[in-house]
Amino acid sequence: HYQAKVDANSTQIKGAEALIRWREEDGNMISPGIFIPVAEQTGLIIKIGQWVIEEACRQAKEFSNNGQHIQLAINISARQFQYRHFLKQLEAAIEYSGVDPRNIELEITESLIMENAEQSISIMKQLKKMGFALAIDDFGTGYSSLSYLKRFPIDTLKVDQAFVRNLETDVADQSIVRAIVDLGKHLGLKIVAEGVETEGQWHFLKDLGCDYIQGLSLIHISEP
């Protein structure tokens, strides 16, 4: 599945995030919150993650061939990121699909990066050298040191939906999101807000200067 990343000002689709979903035979969906942790624990996330990378690269190339300028984001799990053949998997997917790596953005969670910051920075630098865009996912939930943040070779900060959910009523969430957007802007980064479901949330984020928004109900957002 592909969730649109929408320009907060123009509401045009500028990107998408590849999301893996599992539908049972009876049609019911199994939450990723259930099967992804199991896949991580058993090591199956390596094969699943490889398939996701390959499929996302194929789709990104198809977007490009159709003249659609869409950058496709792929979530990278902790087990994948630490896998010794991770970079080779990416190289193979790029070569097989023929996609421009600049059309792929790899999303890495803040908590994952901080497990071993120095090693993470080294891997991220290699990914940037390969041409990929990089994003820190769920920013604000991983307690990272700001001294490290300035060293991360990233392009995008993603505001976690936990701070967006009550954005219209919670003053504390408003202050946190305002601070994240301001921080990102001063560091020259793009800002994406996740979990945007109402026009009130959208207008608040747009007024702050947030670059992109993601959410299930964005199809209904339009200028009054």
mmCIF file of C-alpha atoms in Angstrom:
data_model
loop_
_atom_site.group_PDB
_atom_site.id
_atom_site.type_symbol
_atom_site.label_atom_id
_atom_site.label_comp_id
_atom_site.label_asym_id
_atom_site.label_seq_id
_atom_site.Cartn_x
_atom_site.Cartn_y
_atom_site.Cartn_z
ATOM 1 C CA HIS A 1 0.000 0.000 0.000
ATOM 2 C CA TYR A 2 1.152 3.545 -0.680
ATOM 3 C CA GLN A 3 0.167 6.471 1.544
ATOM 4 C CA ALA A 4 0.388 9.863 -0.105
ATOM 5 C CA LYS A 5 2.758 12.568 1.108
ATOM 6 C CA VAL A 6 1.002 15.850 0.338
ATOM 7 C CA ASP A 7 2.439 19.341 -0.043
ATOM 8 C CA ALA A 8 0.980 21.265 2.899
ATOM 9 C CA ASN A 9 0.433 24.388 0.804
ATOM 10 C CA SER A 10 -0.614 23.191 -2.634
ATOM 11 C CA THR A 11 -2.148 19.843 -1.423
ATOM 12 C CA GLN A 12 -0.488 18.193 -4.418
ATOM 13 C CA ILE A 13 0.935 14.697 -3.980
ATOM 14 C CA LYS A 14 4.718 14.978 -3.898
ATOM 15 C CA GLY A 15 5.644 11.598 -2.475
ATOM 16 C CA ALA A 16 4.360 8.394 -0.938
ATOM 17 C CA GLU A 17 5.271 5.954 1.801
ATOM 18 C CA ALA A 18 5.341 2.211 1.130
ATOM 19 C CA LEU A 19 3.376 0.418 3.846
ATOM 20 C CA ILE A 20 3.188 -3.367 4.135
ATOM 21 C CA ARG A 21 -0.213 -4.805 5.006
ATOM 22 C CA TRP A 22 -1.418 -8.376 5.647
ATOM 23 C CA ARG A 23 -4.965 -9.362 4.784
ATOM 24 C CA GLU A 24 -6.351 -12.664 6.075
ATOM 25 C CA GLU A 25 -8.414 -15.024 3.922
ATOM 26 C CA ASP A 26 -11.608 -13.684 5.537
ATOM 27 C CA GLY A 27 -10.655 -10.178 4.438
ATOM 28 C CA ASN A 28 -9.726 -8.849 7.863
ATOM 29 C CA MET A 29 -6.468 -6.942 8.218
ATOM 30 C CA ILE A 30 -3.754 -8.013 10.640
ATOM 31 C CA SER A 31 -2.175 -4.956 12.207
ATOM 32 C CA PRO A 32 1.525 -4.353 11.422
ATOM 33 C CA GLY A 33 1.841 -3.767 15.151
ATOM 34 C CA ILE A 34 1.229 -7.490 15.545
ATOM 35 C CA PHE A 35 3.138 -9.156 12.709
ATOM 36 C CA ILE A 36 6.134 -6.824 12.369
ATOM 37 C CA PRO A 37 7.434 -7.449 15.946
ATOM 38 C CA VAL A 38 7.086 -11.197 15.351
ATOM 39 C CA ALA A 39 8.974 -10.882 12.074
ATOM 40 C CA GLU A 40 11.687 -8.918 13.902
ATOM 41 C CA GLN A 41 12.016 -11.543 16.636
ATOM 42 C CA THR A 42 12.179 -14.481 14.226
ATOM 43 C CA GLY A 43 14.479 -12.808 11.711
ATOM 44 C CA LEU A 44 11.873 -13.050 8.928
ATOM 45 C CA ILE A 45 11.941 -9.250 8.717
ATOM 46 C CA ILE A 46 15.117 -9.570 6.608
ATOM 47 C CA LYS A 47 13.303 -11.402 3.790
ATOM 48 C CA ILE A 48 10.133 -9.343 4.211
ATOM 49 C CA GLY A 49 12.144 -6.144 4.198
ATOM 50 C CA GLN A 50 14.048 -7.209 1.104
ATOM 51 C CA TRP A 51 10.757 -7.837 -0.736
ATOM 52 C CA VAL A 52 9.444 -4.426 0.354
ATOM 53 C CA ILE A 53 12.605 -2.703 -0.898
ATOM 54 C CA GLU A 54 12.462 -4.507 -4.237
ATOM 55 C CA GLU A 55 8.747 -3.818 -4.714
ATOM 56 C CA ALA A 56 9.070 -0.169 -3.690
ATOM 57 C CA CYS A 57 11.995 0.367 -6.065
ATOM 58 C CA ARG A 58 9.985 -1.223 -8.877
ATOM 59 C CA GLN A 59 7.021 1.059 -8.117
ATOM 60 C CA ALA A 60 9.225 4.156 -7.875
ATOM 61 C CA LYS A 61 10.673 3.356 -11.291
ATOM 62 C CA GLU A 62 7.140 2.937 -12.652
ATOM 63 C CA PHE A 63 6.156 6.336 -11.243
ATOM 64 C CA SER A 64 9.191 7.846 -12.962
ATOM 65 C CA ASN A 65 8.458 6.117 -16.273
ATOM 66 C CA ASN A 66 4.939 7.558 -16.136
ATOM 67 C CA GLY A 67 6.280 11.070 -15.655
ATOM 68 C CA GLN A 68 5.172 11.223 -12.012
ATOM 69 C CA HIS A 69 7.722 13.007 -9.827
ATOM 70 C CA ILE A 70 7.075 11.044 -6.645
ATOM 71 C CA GLN A 71 9.718 10.197 -4.075
ATOM 72 C CA LEU A 72 8.887 6.884 -2.429
ATOM 73 C CA ALA A 73 9.692 6.355 1.251
ATOM 74 C CA ILE A 74 10.601 2.948 2.690
ATOM 75 C CA ASN A 75 10.644 2.145 6.404
ATOM 76 C CA ILE A 76 13.792 0.383 7.541
ATOM 77 C CA SER A 77 13.569 -1.849 10.622
ATOM 78 C CA ALA A 78 16.247 -2.169 13.268
ATOM 79 C CA ARG A 79 17.061 -5.741 12.204
ATOM 80 C CA GLN A 80 17.395 -4.679 8.550
ATOM 81 C CA PHE A 81 19.577 -1.691 9.364
ATOM 82 C CA GLN A 82 21.983 -3.866 11.324
ATOM 83 C CA TYR A 83 22.015 -6.704 8.765
ATOM 84 C CA ARG A 84 25.514 -7.122 7.328
ATOM 85 C CA HIS A 85 24.230 -7.399 3.745
ATOM 86 C CA PHE A 86 21.790 -4.474 3.990
ATOM 87 C CA LEU A 87 23.748 -2.199 1.654
ATOM 88 C CA LYS A 88 24.186 -5.020 -0.879
ATOM 89 C CA GLN A 89 20.418 -5.625 -0.813
ATOM 90 C CA LEU A 90 19.844 -1.979 -1.659
ATOM 91 C CA GLU A 91 22.453 -2.002 -4.410
ATOM 92 C CA ALA A 92 20.862 -5.092 -5.979
ATOM 93 C CA ALA A 93 17.362 -3.570 -5.830
ATOM 94 C CA ILE A 94 18.553 -0.358 -7.466
ATOM 95 C CA GLU A 95 20.408 -2.224 -10.207
ATOM 96 C CA TYR A 96 17.515 -4.609 -10.912
ATOM 97 C CA SER A 97 14.797 -1.935 -10.982
ATOM 98 C CA GLY A 98 16.842 0.786 -12.653
ATOM 99 C CA VAL A 99 15.364 3.388 -10.299
ATOM 100 C CA ASP A 100 17.244 6.578 -9.480
ATOM 101 C CA PRO A 101 18.142 6.244 -5.754
ATOM 102 C CA ARG A 102 17.283 9.935 -5.333
ATOM 103 C CA ASN A 103 13.670 8.871 -5.830
ATOM 104 C CA ILE A 104 13.903 6.638 -2.761
ATOM 105 C CA GLU A 105 13.809 7.948 0.804
ATOM 106 C CA LEU A 106 14.809 5.562 3.589
ATOM 107 C CA GLU A 107 13.007 6.181 6.880
ATOM 108 C CA ILE A 108 14.921 5.256 10.031
ATOM 109 C CA THR A 109 13.455 5.684 13.500
ATOM 110 C CA GLU A 110 15.130 7.976 15.976
ATOM 111 C CA SER A 111 15.355 5.236 18.621
ATOM 112 C CA LEU A 112 17.055 2.877 16.126
ATOM 113 C CA ILE A 113 19.718 5.438 15.292
ATOM 114 C CA MET A 114 20.471 6.137 18.937
ATOM 115 C CA GLU A 115 21.062 2.460 19.800
ATOM 116 C CA ASN A 116 24.550 2.882 18.361
ATOM 117 C CA ALA A 117 24.811 6.453 17.138
ATOM 118 C CA GLU A 118 28.339 6.306 15.766
ATOM 119 C CA GLN A 119 27.730 3.141 13.758
ATOM 120 C CA SER A 120 24.403 4.530 12.559
ATOM 121 C CA ILE A 121 26.054 7.718 11.323
ATOM 122 C CA SER A 122 28.620 5.653 9.413
ATOM 123 C CA ILE A 123 25.901 3.577 7.693
ATOM 124 C CA MET A 124 23.825 6.669 6.940
ATOM 125 C CA LYS A 125 26.804 8.341 5.286
ATOM 126 C CA GLN A 126 27.216 5.292 3.041
ATOM 127 C CA LEU A 127 23.520 5.433 2.142
ATOM 128 C CA LYS A 128 23.819 9.111 1.256
ATOM 129 C CA LYS A 129 26.866 8.332 -0.863
ATOM 130 C CA MET A 130 24.749 5.779 -2.751
ATOM 131 C CA GLY A 131 22.285 8.569 -3.538
ATOM 132 C CA PHE A 132 19.397 7.821 -1.182
ATOM 133 C CA ALA A 133 17.454 10.487 0.697
ATOM 134 C CA LEU A 134 17.219 9.876 4.450
ATOM 135 C CA ALA A 135 14.513 10.687 6.985
ATOM 136 C CA ILE A 136 14.274 10.322 10.752
ATOM 137 C CA ASP A 137 10.895 8.750 11.464
ATOM 138 C CA ASP A 138 8.840 9.279 14.652
ATOM 139 C CA PHE A 139 10.970 12.257 15.620
ATOM 140 C CA GLY A 140 10.465 13.422 19.189
ATOM 141 C CA THR A 141 9.928 9.944 20.652
ATOM 142 C CA GLY A 142 13.497 8.628 20.807
ATOM 143 C CA TYR A 143 15.197 11.030 23.199
ATOM 144 C CA SER A 144 18.098 11.752 20.883
ATOM 145 C CA SER A 145 20.796 14.217 21.793
ATOM 146 C CA LEU A 146 20.675 17.422 19.764
ATOM 147 C CA SER A 147 24.448 17.233 19.493
ATOM 148 C CA TYR A 148 23.961 14.066 17.421
ATOM 149 C CA LEU A 149 21.100 15.455 15.381
ATOM 150 C CA LYS A 150 23.332 17.989 13.685
ATOM 151 C CA ARG A 151 25.679 15.139 12.670
ATOM 152 C CA PHE A 152 23.032 12.949 11.062
ATOM 153 C CA PRO A 153 23.279 13.210 7.228
ATOM 154 C CA ILE A 154 19.509 13.474 6.860
ATOM 155 C CA ASP A 155 17.107 15.345 4.608
ATOM 156 C CA THR A 156 13.817 15.078 6.493
ATOM 157 C CA LEU A 157 12.318 15.023 9.980
ATOM 158 C CA LYS A 158 8.983 13.262 10.413
ATOM 159 C CA VAL A 159 6.820 14.506 13.277
ATOM 160 C CA ASP A 160 5.289 11.526 15.062
ATOM 161 C CA GLN A 161 1.508 11.270 14.906
ATOM 162 C CA ALA A 162 1.384 11.127 18.716
ATOM 163 C CA PHE A 163 2.041 14.885 18.675
ATOM 164 C CA VAL A 164 -0.398 15.535 15.823
ATOM 165 C CA ARG A 165 -3.418 13.589 17.106
ATOM 166 C CA ASN A 166 -4.537 16.246 19.634
ATOM 167 C CA LEU A 167 -2.923 19.198 17.908
ATOM 168 C CA GLU A 168 -6.128 21.235 17.818
ATOM 169 C CA THR A 169 -6.713 21.097 21.577
ATOM 170 C CA ASP A 170 -3.452 20.250 23.342
ATOM 171 C CA VAL A 171 -1.253 23.286 23.987
ATOM 172 C CA ALA A 172 1.720 21.096 24.918
ATOM 173 C CA ASP A 173 1.535 19.212 21.602
ATOM 174 C CA GLN A 174 1.274 22.512 19.762
ATOM 175 C CA SER A 175 4.445 23.747 21.470
ATOM 176 C CA ILE A 176 6.337 20.512 20.731
ATOM 177 C CA VAL A 177 5.371 20.500 17.044
ATOM 178 C CA ARG A 178 6.189 24.192 16.739
ATOM 179 C CA ALA A 179 9.638 23.533 18.232
ATOM 180 C CA ILE A 180 10.313 20.553 15.929
ATOM 181 C CA VAL A 181 9.322 22.500 12.812
ATOM 182 C CA ASP A 182 11.434 25.481 13.881
ATOM 183 C CA LEU A 183 14.417 23.219 14.652
ATOM 184 C CA GLY A 184 14.144 21.430 11.323
ATOM 185 C CA LYS A 185 13.883 24.670 9.379
ATOM 186 C CA HIS A 186 17.011 26.083 11.007
ATOM 187 C CA LEU A 187 18.877 22.866 10.164
ATOM 188 C CA GLY A 188 17.778 23.081 6.527
ATOM 189 C CA LEU A 189 15.568 19.976 6.729
ATOM 190 C CA LYS A 190 12.153 19.207 5.256
ATOM 191 C CA ILE A 191 9.382 18.532 7.781
ATOM 192 C CA VAL A 192 6.669 15.888 7.368
ATOM 193 C CA ALA A 193 3.791 15.547 9.837
ATOM 194 C CA GLU A 194 2.186 12.110 10.177
ATOM 195 C CA GLY A 195 -1.364 11.262 11.169
ATOM 196 C CA VAL A 196 -3.014 14.427 9.816
ATOM 197 C CA GLU A 197 -6.741 13.695 9.755
ATOM 198 C CA THR A 198 -8.543 17.051 10.094
ATOM 199 C CA GLU A 199 -8.497 20.418 8.372
ATOM 200 C CA GLY A 200 -7.714 22.037 11.729
ATOM 201 C CA GLN A 201 -4.522 19.994 12.060
ATOM 202 C CA TRP A 202 -3.617 20.743 8.460
ATOM 203 C CA HIS A 203 -4.100 24.516 8.797
ATOM 204 C CA PHE A 204 -2.072 24.615 12.026
ATOM 205 C CA LEU A 205 0.820 22.744 10.384
ATOM 206 C CA LYS A 206 0.629 24.770 7.180
ATOM 207 C CA ASP A 207 0.773 28.024 9.140
ATOM 208 C CA LEU A 208 3.870 26.762 10.966
ATOM 209 C CA GLY A 209 5.615 26.138 7.653
ATOM 210 C CA CYS A 210 5.456 22.325 7.738
ATOM 211 C CA ASP A 211 6.393 21.089 4.256
ATOM 212 C CA TYR A 212 4.390 17.868 3.883
ATOM 213 C CA ILE A 213 1.551 16.053 5.607
ATOM 214 C CA GLN A 214 0.440 12.416 5.651
ATOM 215 C CA GLY A 215 -2.811 10.872 6.822
ATOM 216 C CA LEU A 216 -5.692 8.589 5.951
ATOM 217 C CA SER A 217 -8.178 11.397 5.295
ATOM 218 C CA LEU A 218 -6.081 13.707 3.118
ATOM 219 C CA ILE A 219 -8.271 12.945 0.130
ATOM 220 C CA HIS A 220 -10.936 15.140 1.758
ATOM 221 C CA ILE A 221 -8.662 18.123 2.409
ATOM 222 C CA SER A 222 -9.250 21.121 0.186
ATOM 223 C CA GLU A 223 -9.001 24.881 0.472
ATOM 224 C CA PRO A 224 -12.302 26.505 1.578
#
